[in-house]
Amino acid sequence: MEKLAVSSSPHIKAPMTTSKIMTQVLIALIPAGIAATVIFGGRALILIGFCVAFSVIWEKLFSVVTKRKDTTDDLSAVVTGLLLAYNLPVTIPLWMAGIGTFVAIIIVKQLFGGIGQNFANPAITGRIVLMLSFPSAMTTWAEPFYYSAKDVVTGATPLVTGDATYKELFLGTIGGSLGETCSLALIIGGIYLMARNIIKPYAPAAFLGTIMVFSFIAGKDPIYQLLSGGIILAAFFMITDYVTAPVTDIGKVIFGIGCGVITCVIRFYGGKAEGASYAILLMNILVPYIDMVTSSTPFGAKKAEKIKEGEK
Amino acid sequence: MEINNIRLPHNKGTEKAETITIPLPKRVKILLSQHMGVPCLPLVKSGDKVFVGQKIGDIDAFMSTPVHSSVSGTVEAIVDYLPANGRTCKAIVIESDGLQKASDEVKPPKITDTKSFLKAVRESGCCGLGGAGFPTHVKLTFDKEKTPVDTLVINGAECEPYITSDYREMVENSQDIYDGIKLLQKYLDIERAFICIEDNKPLAIEKLTKISENDDKVSVKKLASSYPQGAEKVTTYAATKRVVKEGELPLNQGVLVVNVSTVGFINRYINNGMPLVEKRVTIDGDAILTPCNARVLIGTPISSVLDFADCNKEIVDKLIAGGPMMGMCIHDFETPVCKTNNAFLGFKKPKKKEEQTNCIRCSRCISACPMKLMPTSIEKAYDRKDKAWLKKLKVNLCMNCGSCSYVCPAKRDLAEKNQLAKRLLAEK
């Protein structure tokens, strides 16, 4: 007879796994992908496929070179590739997108220890590096449905021109990055994630609320500010990233408010039209401190004694 | 405020299974330490004749409870035994003569006041039958002046999956439970009593509600079927909204929590004088062909119990004493049944092993912890052996309910880390 297995309790585990969570996020991102393909044509699909493929390839390559366990089956690289693609203009040369995936996967994620260990959001940081390196390619916005016209027509985003209608903003028939223009598709995805209990509403609500209030005080149109640029994508898919956001509910609220305030400051008073990416990266750095000050008070706990210096 | 909880698959397939008595084993091995506290010393020696209910082990210590023979027969040997908790104790091996003759010692105790009641409870060999094994007479001994206990909470939550032994007690012996509650109320002078039952046990709720309907001092509280509803602090809060603070017992908040099977047993002992020599256990799991509720004698080898439930031991990969959330693994089929056992679960080898991956900071463990701890932070602090931070994170409040490990998508052993962290803090 074989020996009986011995392990510590509990002996049952919930069916949820990291890859199942990532699958849910991917499902939630499908509507935005469909919208991007409809609005920006077949090249959107090519760009998405390229970014996803290269994200996975980089991660596999890294595991081979460093002789570490291959973690690509957790699907987080697929999510990162998809999110990065959604943050790029449809006309960007593929090699630039390739650099973006390299920065996101290798530099931001793997070099810090792989999934769960990175302090900054890989897709956001990839986008920022591309923006600083190739500012003109990253701000060449194709007009929606350009593919049915003879030449590629480019223009500024509505965030700069300020002349789009609410309907255009909501449906995404405007210039902008691949996956961020169609607010409707992103909101569907966000609601799906909340309904599936993958994300909590705290950070998105705080983020969106802060932007509305700030815009109103600054004399801007709150709805216009919400629906233009990458706000909705950021609200449901960027600031809700588990790894780079605080772990407590109150921490998530603080994080959302912080992202909202910095976004607005950059938008209204800074040199960039779009501030959400920088806001998220800045707030990512603060996450360990937010976690520290918002740690929960245990049930029935007496006040913790002050930790004395050097007592370890 | 609602206490964090999780929902588990109940898997209570044995709830309709009436308790059946398993055949008399040839031999029983009775451990002299089946409870928290001081182990007993043997009162018999090899070759002695013993009878059912005869006291065979005791010690002159408050924090202890005697053990009794579960069979009539001859003492074969007194041996050293290594139980699952790793603390070697003595065990008395008795060969059964098949007659099950009761000892002369077995007669209803004379009870006149609180003192004699508590003495009787000690003599019954009773300890917390919910699984913790705290000597019951110790729990019932308190100073009414210092700790004015006004509420008796009878814990019938049974929130662990699979287990239905408390449920069967409530259905089969509801009168014993009610009468036991009246005894405790009378001798300990406790004003009100709540019988707390999860709402997935409607029959138990119906029976006990009916029995206590003309008694305004006893009422049934229907609790949500969530985990860990039966944990003492959680049940106390659910029944009375009183928060048991760090380092306190429910007693400090005026609440005495007693398990349903314990209170039912106390009533039977007071009436017939037969000490704790048998236990109802649920036998279930995917390696068990005929899941059931069985009445087994203390000291019966688990292998006989499994045989009774048609279990092919070859396919058992994991054998658990208790529920799947907090139960302990048994490494040997010949382990004897103890007073605190309420279930034996046999599981086949899982098809695929789930590997531990990196924490993705999803915070599910934080939302699940009934004590509102932060298991992910505790794990990190433990890994760097940061005692000061562990103290601040209050890992000492962890009751090892296992909710954090259960919900973790990265399959990390958070509950185990909490226990290791507690031990690290206890080190000097």
PDB file of C-alpha atoms in Angstrom, chain A residues 1-19 21-22 69 113-117 196-198 200 242-249 252 287-288 291-292 294-305 307-308 311-312, chain B residues 1 3 161 237 243-246 314 316-320 323-327 329-333 355 357-364 366-367 370-374 386 388-389 391-392 394 397 400 402 405-413 415-416:
ATOM      1  CA  MET A   1       0.000   0.000   0.000  1.00  0.00           C
ATOM      2  CA  GLU A   2       1.228   3.444  -0.856  1.00  0.00           C
ATOM      3  CA  LYS A   3       1.799   5.920   1.895  1.00  0.00           C
ATOM      4  CA  LEU A   4      -0.949   8.365   2.754  1.00  0.00           C
ATOM      5  CA  ALA A   5      -0.434  11.962   1.687  1.00  0.00           C
ATOM      6  CA  VAL A   6       0.030  14.443   4.507  1.00  0.00           C
ATOM      7  CA  SER A   7      -0.404  18.182   4.124  1.00  0.00           C
ATOM      8  CA  SER A   8      -1.528  21.161   6.136  1.00  0.00           C
ATOM      9  CA  SER A   9      -5.145  22.291   5.975  1.00  0.00           C
ATOM     10  CA  PRO A  10      -7.187  23.349   4.062  1.00  0.00           C
ATOM     11  CA  HIS A  11      -7.454  20.297   1.833  1.00  0.00           C
ATOM     12  CA  ILE A  12      -9.749  21.827  -0.733  1.00  0.00           C
ATOM     13  CA  LYS A  13      -9.154  24.880  -2.900  1.00  0.00           C
ATOM     14  CA  ALA A  14     -11.376  27.168  -4.900  1.00  0.00           C
ATOM     15  CA  PRO A  15     -11.403  26.471  -8.630  1.00  0.00           C
ATOM     16  CA  MET A  16     -10.151  29.986  -9.442  1.00  0.00           C
ATOM     17  CA  THR A  17      -6.604  30.183 -10.790  1.00  0.00           C
ATOM     18  CA  THR A  18      -4.403  32.966 -12.106  1.00  0.00           C
ATOM     19  CA  SER A  19      -4.900  31.840 -15.699  1.00  0.00           C
ATOM     20  CA  ILE A  21      -8.579  35.352 -13.965  1.00  0.00           C
ATOM     21  CA  MET A  22      -6.500  36.366 -16.985  1.00  0.00           C
ATOM     22  CA  LYS A  69      10.028  28.120 -15.169  1.00  0.00           C
ATOM     23  CA  GLY A 113      10.785  38.699 -10.951  1.00  0.00           C
ATOM     24  CA  GLY A 114       7.927  37.989 -13.305  1.00  0.00           C
ATOM     25  CA  ILE A 115       4.206  37.997 -12.606  1.00  0.00           C
ATOM     26  CA  GLY A 116       3.239  39.629  -9.352  1.00  0.00           C
ATOM     27  CA  GLN A 117       6.630  41.171  -8.726  1.00  0.00           C
ATOM     28  CA  ARG A 196     -17.632  38.184 -12.508  1.00  0.00           C
ATOM     29  CA  ASN A 197     -16.058  39.467  -9.294  1.00  0.00           C
ATOM     30  CA  ILE A 198     -12.685  39.826 -10.963  1.00  0.00           C
ATOM     31  CA  LYS A 200     -13.942  45.620  -7.425  1.00  0.00           C
ATOM     32  CA  TYR A 242      -3.934  43.559  -9.207  1.00  0.00           C
ATOM     33  CA  VAL A 243      -0.168  43.653  -9.106  1.00  0.00           C
ATOM     34  CA  THR A 244       0.341  47.391  -9.351  1.00  0.00           C
ATOM     35  CA  ALA A 245      -2.605  48.595  -7.252  1.00  0.00           C
ATOM     36  CA  PRO A 246      -3.122  48.595  -3.467  1.00  0.00           C
ATOM     37  CA  VAL A 247      -4.603  45.483  -1.866  1.00  0.00           C
ATOM     38  CA  THR A 248      -7.129  47.021   0.524  1.00  0.00           C
ATOM     39  CA  ASP A 249     -10.447  48.524  -0.524  1.00  0.00           C
ATOM     40  CA  LYS A 252      -7.895  51.225  -3.969  1.00  0.00           C
ATOM     41  CA  VAL A 287       1.401  51.645  -3.832  1.00  0.00           C
ATOM     42  CA  PRO A 288       3.653  50.139  -1.123  1.00  0.00           C
ATOM     43  CA  ASP A 291      -0.716  49.568   1.410  1.00  0.00           C
ATOM     44  CA  MET A 292       1.195  50.395   4.557  1.00  0.00           C
ATOM     45  CA  THR A 294      -4.306  51.455   4.819  1.00  0.00           C
ATOM     46  CA  SER A 295      -3.594  48.045   6.342  1.00  0.00           C
ATOM     47  CA  SER A 296      -6.838  46.700   7.782  1.00  0.00           C
ATOM     48  CA  THR A 297      -7.652  46.660  11.486  1.00  0.00           C
ATOM     49  CA  PRO A 298      -8.179  43.024  12.454  1.00  0.00           C
ATOM     50  CA  PHE A 299     -11.469  41.910  14.026  1.00  0.00           C
ATOM     51  CA  GLY A 300     -11.351  42.642  17.746  1.00  0.00           C
ATOM     52  CA  ALA A 301      -7.679  43.633  17.624  1.00  0.00           C
ATOM     53  CA  LYS A 302      -6.256  45.732  20.376  1.00  0.00           C
ATOM     54  CA  LYS A 303      -4.203  48.698  19.335  1.00  0.00           C
ATOM     55  CA  ALA A 304      -0.833  47.590  18.023  1.00  0.00           C
ATOM     56  CA  GLU A 305       2.139  48.557  20.098  1.00  0.00           C
ATOM     57  CA  ILE A 307       7.283  49.263  16.674  1.00  0.00           C
ATOM     58  CA  LYS A 308      10.503  50.428  18.203  1.00  0.00           C
ATOM     59  CA  GLU A 311      13.429  45.761  17.086  1.00  0.00           C
ATOM     60  CA  LYS A 312      13.549  42.837  14.709  1.00  0.00           C
TER      61      LYS A 312
ATOM     62  CA  MET B   1     -20.721  45.252  10.065  1.00  0.00           C
ATOM     63  CA  ILE B   3     -17.734  39.499   9.081  1.00  0.00           C
ATOM     64  CA  PRO B 161     -18.202  20.792   4.134  1.00  0.00           C
ATOM     65  CA  TYR B 237     -20.755  37.860  16.824  1.00  0.00           C
ATOM     66  CA  VAL B 243     -16.928  41.371  19.494  1.00  0.00           C
ATOM     67  CA  VAL B 244     -14.525  39.041  21.278  1.00  0.00           C
ATOM     68  CA  LYS B 245     -11.380  41.113  21.529  1.00  0.00           C
ATOM     69  CA  GLU B 246      -7.821  40.038  21.036  1.00  0.00           C
ATOM     70  CA  GLU B 314      -5.715   1.162  -1.885  1.00  0.00           C
ATOM     71  CA  VAL B 316      -7.138   6.499  -0.603  1.00  0.00           C
ATOM     72  CA  ASP B 317      -4.506   9.169  -1.155  1.00  0.00           C
ATOM     73  CA  LYS B 318      -5.442  11.423   1.719  1.00  0.00           C
ATOM     74  CA  LEU B 319      -7.248  10.580   4.933  1.00  0.00           C
ATOM     75  CA  ILE B 320      -8.539  13.515   6.933  1.00  0.00           C
ATOM     76  CA  GLY B 323     -13.466  18.682   7.729  1.00  0.00           C
ATOM     77  CA  PRO B 324     -11.604  19.516   4.562  1.00  0.00           C
ATOM     78  CA  MET B 325     -10.962  23.100   5.697  1.00  0.00           C
ATOM     79  CA  MET B 326      -9.443  22.550   9.140  1.00  0.00           C
ATOM     80  CA  GLY B 327      -9.094  18.796   9.426  1.00  0.00           C
ATOM     81  CA  CYS B 329      -4.198  14.480   7.847  1.00  0.00           C
ATOM     82  CA  ILE B 330      -3.927  10.960   9.259  1.00  0.00           C
ATOM     83  CA  HIS B 331      -0.822   9.102   8.164  1.00  0.00           C
ATOM     84  CA  ASP B 332      -1.769   5.670   9.482  1.00  0.00           C
ATOM     85  CA  PHE B 333      -4.976   3.674   8.911  1.00  0.00           C
ATOM     86  CA  GLU B 355       1.217  24.196  -8.489  1.00  0.00           C
ATOM     87  CA  THR B 357       2.630  30.341  -8.461  1.00  0.00           C
ATOM     88  CA  ASN B 358       3.553  33.926  -7.642  1.00  0.00           C
ATOM     89  CA  CYS B 359       1.182  36.065  -5.603  1.00  0.00           C
ATOM     90  CA  ILE B 360      -0.601  38.429  -7.980  1.00  0.00           C
ATOM     91  CA  ARG B 361      -1.837  40.686  -5.168  1.00  0.00           C
ATOM     92  CA  CYS B 362      -5.466  40.022  -6.080  1.00  0.00           C
ATOM     93  CA  SER B 363      -6.420  40.624  -2.412  1.00  0.00           C
ATOM     94  CA  ARG B 364      -8.893  37.733  -2.337  1.00  0.00           C
ATOM     95  CA  ILE B 366      -7.809  39.873   2.507  1.00  0.00           C
ATOM     96  CA  SER B 367     -11.478  39.934   1.524  1.00  0.00           C
ATOM     97  CA  PRO B 370     -12.928  36.548   8.928  1.00  0.00           C
ATOM     98  CA  MET B 371     -10.416  38.169  11.269  1.00  0.00           C
ATOM     99  CA  LYS B 372      -9.681  40.905   8.725  1.00  0.00           C
ATOM    100  CA  LEU B 373      -6.019  40.003   8.583  1.00  0.00           C
ATOM    101  CA  MET B 374      -3.813  40.476   5.525  1.00  0.00           C
ATOM    102  CA  ASP B 386      10.171  40.243  10.195  1.00  0.00           C
ATOM    103  CA  ALA B 388       8.011  43.255  14.429  1.00  0.00           C
ATOM    104  CA  TRP B 389       5.883  43.535  11.315  1.00  0.00           C
ATOM    105  CA  LYS B 391       3.209  41.508  15.415  1.00  0.00           C
ATOM    106  CA  LYS B 392       1.761  44.611  13.841  1.00  0.00           C
ATOM    107  CA  LYS B 394      -1.678  40.614  14.288  1.00  0.00           C
ATOM    108  CA  LEU B 397      -5.414  36.399  15.760  1.00  0.00           C
ATOM    109  CA  ASN B 400      -6.372  28.743  10.913  1.00  0.00           C
ATOM    110  CA  GLY B 402      -8.003  28.161   5.895  1.00  0.00           C
ATOM    111  CA  SER B 405      -5.503  29.359   1.170  1.00  0.00           C
ATOM    112  CA  TYR B 406      -8.863  28.263  -0.177  1.00  0.00           C
ATOM    113  CA  VAL B 407      -9.503  31.397  -2.224  1.00  0.00           C
ATOM    114  CA  CYS B 408      -5.913  31.976  -3.403  1.00  0.00           C
ATOM    115  CA  PRO B 409      -5.805  31.727  -7.214  1.00  0.00           C
ATOM    116  CA  ALA B 410      -2.033  31.274  -7.048  1.00  0.00           C
ATOM    117  CA  LYS B 411      -2.624  28.255  -4.739  1.00  0.00           C
ATOM    118  CA  ARG B 412      -0.305  29.595  -2.091  1.00  0.00           C
ATOM    119  CA  ASP B 413      -0.342  27.963   1.351  1.00  0.00           C
ATOM    120  CA  ALA B 415      -2.856  29.480   6.201  1.00  0.00           C
ATOM    121  CA  GLU B 416       0.228  27.323   6.738  1.00  0.00           C
TER     122      GLU B 416
END
